[in-house]
């Protein structure tokens, strides 16, 4: 579907009662206008008592894991003044722990099907494993962009890093709004992770970004004298915020003010931050990977945040029935970075294409299938034009224990040293 065709369509009008219009979610079989179907994942699967227990157990696991990770980071903080390379490697391990945390908590409390396809540019990089998982073969350094549907988009994209070979969930970097760094425990952890915090004032943000991006493109020297770059996945949401009624209105006003055609299913992207990042990293990164994300059940004209919040997904047992990814990649050498205006046009055209993909998803319940056969780890091929369907889960049942290993070892050593000290003092008394 050409972007020009997309621009001729108008947004469907809401129904008389203000509800979103009926949506053809899966080959026209499901609508949301029936008041008995208030949520795309159906009625609550649990009563109040079970929901309370799920919420309590989730909170205990999540908070205890976050505290353990944060304490692990604090224990390793002195490495910053001893050896910077060792410090960043150590923090990457703690970031892996957070990747394990969100993967395991989604598998236990918010299980969902992940349906994945891609165009020719990612052919051979998405494989089905023999045990039903997916394995991505994306490079160690890339810039990852995506449309922003709900607050937890980053959670599913972080899992992609976990499912990649080599695993990259310890090298994900996210650009976030500044207020998030003041969240107790979690904000401190994100600062240790080297995430980039934005105030949305370019005069303030540009020096910060230049500093952080400078670290991400710093070359290191191996013991054998070889120069290398650390792995890096930089995640950007060019829309700047998730899709919502407020964001939709702002995008429409900006389109009218700028004489642009607004998106039907996305927000108009902001190019300034991405342009700066790519300009800084262009000599150290070869590709931009683009993921178009859609959640099953969100009706035409509706917003995912209204259906798939933390409570619905993790406490009520109403996670999205499927999270759908469609992947593309673009060579940075082919992106017009010599002129900011040309880049803005390039990014907007990519977003019109993504909007057309979203239209196809809403009309058929599927993104375009991968054009090549899907090959599993044993070399067996699926049908041409296939999808990989899997779930967010860890490779091993008790892999989450790694979250607590470093802190446990430190506590054990501290206890042993304390007893040795006590015994030594006792001898000399």
XYZ file of C-alpha atoms in Angstrom:
429
model
C 0.000 0.000 0.000
C 1.500 3.298 -1.055
C 1.781 6.127 1.431
C -0.058 8.332 -1.033
C -3.102 6.050 -0.802
C -2.972 6.271 2.953
C -3.135 10.043 2.927
C -6.504 10.015 1.135
C -8.253 8.091 3.919
C -10.113 9.788 6.721
C -10.319 8.669 10.319
C -13.496 6.669 11.099
C -16.051 8.604 13.083
C -16.921 7.451 16.598
C -20.311 5.923 17.306
C -23.142 8.013 18.739
C -22.379 6.926 22.294
C -18.745 7.913 21.996
C -17.449 4.342 21.832
C -14.855 3.473 19.188
C -16.295 2.058 15.964
C -16.353 -1.680 15.391
C -12.994 -3.157 14.501
C -12.211 -6.046 12.205
C -9.634 -7.635 14.450
C -9.216 -11.119 13.095
C -10.663 -11.564 9.637
C -13.803 -9.708 10.677
C -14.860 -12.013 13.503
C -14.597 -9.713 16.522
C -16.160 -6.361 17.306
C -16.082 -4.199 20.393
C -19.402 -2.427 20.024
C -21.178 -5.171 21.972
C -21.358 -3.919 25.590
C -20.822 -7.495 26.780
C -17.336 -7.424 25.249
C -15.845 -4.485 27.117
C -12.271 -5.697 26.860
C -10.549 -7.271 23.828
C -9.109 -10.044 26.012
C -12.518 -10.884 27.458
C -13.859 -10.703 30.973
C -11.624 -10.683 34.027
C -10.243 -14.172 34.479
C -9.890 -13.817 38.241
C -12.032 -12.747 41.170
C -11.101 -9.995 43.585
C -9.206 -12.281 45.970
C -7.120 -13.850 43.198
C -6.460 -10.441 41.673
C -5.228 -9.228 45.053
C -2.971 -12.254 45.401
C -1.612 -11.816 41.863
C -0.954 -8.151 42.531
C 0.737 -8.894 45.857
C 2.929 -11.704 44.473
C 3.815 -9.592 41.438
C 4.776 -6.649 43.659
C 6.902 -8.865 45.915
C 8.765 -10.422 42.989
C 9.217 -7.198 41.054
C 10.271 -5.011 43.983
C 12.563 -7.602 45.560
C 14.239 -8.160 42.203
C 14.628 -4.419 41.583
C 16.118 -3.918 45.059
C 18.484 -6.849 44.530
C 19.589 -5.440 41.175
C 20.012 -1.953 42.634
C 22.105 -3.251 45.537
C 24.185 -5.278 43.082
C 24.840 -2.081 41.145
C 25.855 -0.207 44.296
C 28.227 -3.023 45.269
C 29.937 -2.749 41.879
C 29.947 1.060 41.688
C 33.575 1.408 42.965
C 34.716 -0.324 39.764
C 34.055 2.998 37.995
C 37.193 4.466 39.596
C 39.247 1.268 39.269
C 38.580 0.155 35.692
C 35.960 1.750 33.431
C 35.755 -1.165 30.997
C 35.200 -3.599 33.867
C 32.598 -1.263 35.368
C 30.534 -1.087 32.152
C 30.766 -4.862 31.709
C 29.534 -5.329 35.276
C 26.610 -2.950 34.768
C 25.728 -4.827 31.580
C 25.335 -7.944 33.733
C 22.935 -6.093 36.053
C 21.016 -4.911 32.988
C 20.746 -8.530 31.877
C 19.198 -9.248 35.256
C 16.485 -6.671 34.585
C 15.895 -8.251 31.175
C 15.404 -11.596 32.941
C 13.055 -9.939 35.425
C 10.676 -8.488 32.847
C 10.814 -11.654 30.713
C 9.976 -13.960 33.623
C 7.272 -11.692 35.086
C 5.545 -11.460 31.693
C 5.653 -15.236 31.276
C 4.162 -15.837 34.744
C 1.680 -12.977 35.132
C 0.978 -11.660 31.622
C 1.520 -14.439 29.054
C 0.832 -13.517 25.457
C 1.527 -14.739 21.943
C 4.215 -12.843 20.048
C 3.604 -12.958 16.284
C 6.607 -11.855 14.221
C 7.181 -11.137 10.548
C 9.497 -8.943 8.505
C 10.259 -7.795 4.993
C 13.158 -8.792 2.721
C 15.602 -6.516 4.539
C 15.600 -8.850 7.587
C 15.431 -12.129 5.670
C 17.155 -14.957 7.526
C 17.408 -12.982 10.781
C 14.277 -14.335 12.483
C 14.366 -18.069 13.199
C 12.147 -20.503 15.031
C 13.950 -22.718 17.540
C 13.239 -26.416 18.082
C 11.609 -25.741 21.476
C 9.145 -23.168 20.118
C 11.053 -19.996 20.925
C 12.334 -17.416 18.461
C 15.930 -16.454 17.867
C 16.825 -13.147 16.265
C 20.146 -12.638 14.486
C 20.341 -8.855 14.656
C 23.787 -7.199 14.912
C 25.484 -6.203 18.156
C 25.221 -2.497 17.360
C 22.077 -0.908 15.976
C 19.558 1.878 16.472
C 16.073 0.484 17.097
C 12.986 2.605 16.380
C 9.331 1.742 16.932
C 5.887 3.270 17.103
C 4.756 3.854 20.678
C 1.390 2.192 21.393
C 1.390 1.606 25.161
C 3.666 2.434 28.089
C 5.114 -1.081 28.178
C 6.213 -1.297 24.509
C 9.812 -1.160 25.734
C 9.223 -4.310 27.803
C 8.492 -6.454 24.748
C 11.327 -4.837 22.784
C 13.769 -5.504 25.641
C 12.746 -9.155 25.397
C 13.833 -9.084 21.726
C 17.341 -8.314 22.979
C 17.102 -11.331 25.289
C 15.953 -13.542 22.378
C 18.745 -12.312 20.094
C 21.887 -14.296 19.326
C 24.183 -13.027 20.728
C 21.989 -11.915 23.606
C 21.725 -8.141 23.827
C 19.470 -7.562 26.843
C 22.503 -6.277 28.754
C 23.283 -3.599 26.166
C 19.950 -1.882 25.602
C 19.891 1.901 26.018
C 16.662 3.897 26.159
C 15.963 7.627 25.903
C 13.483 8.557 28.649
C 11.818 11.632 30.072
C 13.793 13.152 32.924
C 11.163 12.728 35.639
C 11.586 8.937 35.571
C 15.046 9.063 37.104
C 13.518 10.258 40.396
C 11.528 7.039 40.906
C 13.014 5.331 43.993
C 15.202 2.285 43.244
C 14.116 2.026 39.589
C 15.330 5.535 38.693
C 18.691 4.915 40.343
C 19.000 1.649 38.454
C 18.288 3.357 35.117
C 21.007 5.913 35.818
C 23.474 3.080 36.445
C 22.332 1.585 33.133
C 23.455 4.697 31.270
C 19.988 5.547 29.983
C 19.593 9.022 28.497
C 17.157 11.339 30.293
C 15.524 14.161 28.353
C 13.961 17.393 29.619
C 12.540 18.092 26.130
C 14.506 21.323 25.962
C 17.085 20.840 23.244
C 19.489 23.396 24.737
C 19.641 21.233 27.860
C 19.278 17.829 26.228
C 21.827 18.115 23.416
C 24.911 18.304 25.691
C 23.579 15.364 27.723
C 22.956 13.314 24.623
C 26.363 14.198 23.191
C 28.001 13.044 26.435
C 26.143 9.713 26.580
C 26.441 9.020 22.862
C 30.135 9.827 23.087
C 30.496 6.964 25.563
C 28.503 4.644 23.321
C 30.803 5.292 20.360
C 34.067 5.181 22.318
C 36.534 2.646 20.989
C 38.292 0.340 23.449
C 41.562 -1.544 23.185
C 41.694 -5.288 23.850
C 44.735 -6.892 25.547
C 45.943 -8.032 22.117
C 45.873 -4.438 20.850
C 42.685 -4.867 18.822
C 40.319 -1.875 18.768
C 36.640 -2.593 19.396
C 33.276 -0.993 20.210
C 31.021 -2.200 22.975
C 27.678 -3.715 21.907
C 24.781 -1.247 21.840
C 21.092 -1.277 21.049
C 19.773 2.276 21.250
C 15.963 2.304 21.474
C 14.136 5.410 20.237
C 10.432 6.220 20.005
C 10.355 9.067 17.441
C 6.728 9.887 18.275
C 7.956 11.103 21.661
C 5.002 9.687 23.615
C 2.594 6.790 23.469
C -0.576 6.905 21.385
C -3.430 8.419 23.393
C -6.321 10.810 22.998
C -4.127 13.702 24.137
C -1.244 12.694 21.859
C -3.651 12.201 18.960
C -4.987 15.756 19.390
C -1.478 17.245 19.559
C -0.429 15.363 16.431
C -3.511 16.624 14.564
C -2.831 20.234 15.606
C 0.801 19.958 14.560
C -0.199 18.463 11.191
C -2.670 21.298 10.569
C -0.175 23.949 11.633
C 2.570 22.478 9.423
C 0.364 21.721 6.436
C 0.963 17.980 6.765
C -1.300 14.985 6.379
C -1.779 13.493 9.829
C -1.418 9.784 10.527
C -4.484 7.562 10.854
C -3.129 5.115 13.440
C 0.146 6.640 14.658
C 1.466 10.014 15.762
C 3.571 12.199 13.505
C 7.232 11.506 14.362
C 9.593 14.150 15.722
C 12.907 14.001 13.915
C 15.248 16.229 15.957
C 16.380 13.715 18.571
C 16.768 10.824 16.159
C 18.644 13.011 13.676
C 21.109 14.033 16.391
C 21.605 10.426 17.533
C 22.197 9.083 14.029
C 24.535 11.952 13.160
C 26.607 11.168 16.261
C 26.629 7.386 15.776
C 26.687 7.065 11.977
C 30.335 5.977 11.815
C 29.869 3.281 14.452
C 26.482 1.772 13.507
C 25.467 0.297 10.152
C 21.710 -0.168 10.440
C 18.500 1.268 11.829
C 16.017 -1.502 12.694
C 12.372 -0.497 12.567
C 9.627 -2.386 14.405
C 5.937 -1.724 13.842
C 4.000 -2.891 16.887
C 0.281 -3.724 17.137
C -1.758 -5.255 19.954
C -4.602 -7.604 19.176
C -7.952 -6.260 20.205
C -7.324 -2.523 20.083
C -10.176 -1.242 17.904
C -9.917 1.174 15.049
C -9.729 4.628 16.590
C -8.968 3.169 20.032
C -5.862 3.429 22.175
C -3.925 0.493 23.567
C -3.282 2.221 26.878
C -7.016 2.075 27.599
C -6.996 -1.717 27.472
C -3.539 -3.000 28.380
C -2.336 -1.244 31.496
C -0.309 -2.908 34.238
C -3.411 -3.908 36.203
C -5.192 -5.457 33.229
C -2.121 -7.267 31.938
C -0.569 -8.572 35.142
C -3.305 -8.647 37.805
C -6.569 -9.331 35.978
C -5.166 -11.903 33.543
C -6.146 -9.815 30.526
C -2.888 -9.421 28.666
C -3.022 -8.840 24.904
C -3.961 -12.063 23.129
C -1.097 -11.310 20.772
C 1.637 -8.706 20.352
C 2.477 -8.317 16.677
C 5.859 -7.219 15.322
C 6.767 -6.374 11.741
C 10.471 -5.713 11.181
C 12.388 -3.706 8.576
C 15.913 -2.350 8.494
C 17.591 0.592 6.772
C 21.258 1.111 6.061
C 22.415 4.330 7.707
C 24.578 5.115 4.687
C 21.327 5.380 2.672
C 19.619 7.746 5.133
C 19.951 11.491 4.316
C 21.907 12.755 7.316
C 23.588 15.652 5.528
C 20.503 17.844 5.930
C 18.021 17.929 8.834
C 15.056 18.825 6.608
C 15.728 15.951 4.223
C 15.983 13.598 7.174
C 12.667 14.879 8.541
C 11.019 14.070 5.195
C 12.660 10.638 5.126
C 11.444 9.773 8.629
C 7.926 11.008 7.936
C 7.691 8.850 4.810
C 8.771 5.814 6.839
C 5.993 6.636 9.310
C 3.389 6.887 6.542
C 4.533 3.397 5.500
C 4.150 2.205 9.083
C 0.691 3.762 9.189
C -0.201 1.746 6.091
C 1.054 -1.393 7.840
C -1.210 -0.575 10.786
C -4.144 -0.165 8.399
C -3.446 -3.602 6.947
C -3.277 -5.042 10.443
C -6.630 -3.513 11.410
C -8.233 -4.749 8.182
C -6.906 -8.319 8.294
C -5.678 -9.009 11.829
C -2.158 -9.589 10.506
C 0.874 -7.662 9.349
C 2.321 -8.790 5.994
C 3.894 -12.222 6.321
C 7.615 -12.743 5.941
C 8.335 -13.310 2.232
C 10.821 -16.111 2.886
C 10.371 -19.452 4.604
C 10.973 -19.488 8.345
C 13.837 -21.821 9.231
C 14.217 -23.423 12.638
C 17.457 -24.326 14.421
C 17.506 -27.766 12.773
C 17.229 -26.333 9.278
C 13.580 -27.327 8.840
C 11.545 -24.841 6.862
C 8.066 -23.589 7.511
C 5.774 -22.488 4.729
C 6.765 -19.523 2.590
C 5.121 -16.372 3.837
C 5.120 -17.605 7.417
C 5.035 -15.946 10.803
C 7.001 -16.912 13.864
C 4.646 -17.332 16.809
C 6.153 -17.685 20.243
C 5.798 -16.334 23.781
C 7.831 -14.162 26.105
C 9.704 -16.636 28.284
C 13.186 -17.449 29.508
C 15.291 -20.220 28.014
C 15.503 -22.131 31.288
C 12.888 -22.416 34.071
C 15.102 -21.147 36.895
C 17.157 -18.642 34.929
C 15.661 -15.813 36.995
C 17.814 -16.963 39.941
C 20.719 -15.135 38.253
C 19.113 -11.881 39.409
C 20.106 -12.645 42.995
C 23.423 -14.482 42.464
C 25.869 -11.575 42.750
C 24.170 -10.161 45.820
C 23.987 -13.634 47.367
C 27.686 -14.260 46.777
C 28.560 -10.843 48.177
C 26.475 -11.543 51.280
C 28.123 -14.924 51.743
C 31.627 -13.459 51.427
C 30.736 -10.607 53.786
C 29.414 -13.103 56.332
C 32.555 -15.260 56.108
C 34.855 -12.260 56.437
C 32.831 -11.006 59.400
C 33.189 -14.329 61.190
C 36.908 -14.458 60.415
C 37.314 -10.955 61.819
C 35.344 -11.849 64.940
C 37.438 -14.974 65.480
C 40.668 -13.016 64.979
C 39.637 -10.362 67.477
C 38.644 -13.089 69.927
C 42.086 -14.704 69.713
C 43.874 -11.476 70.647
C 41.598 -10.679 73.589
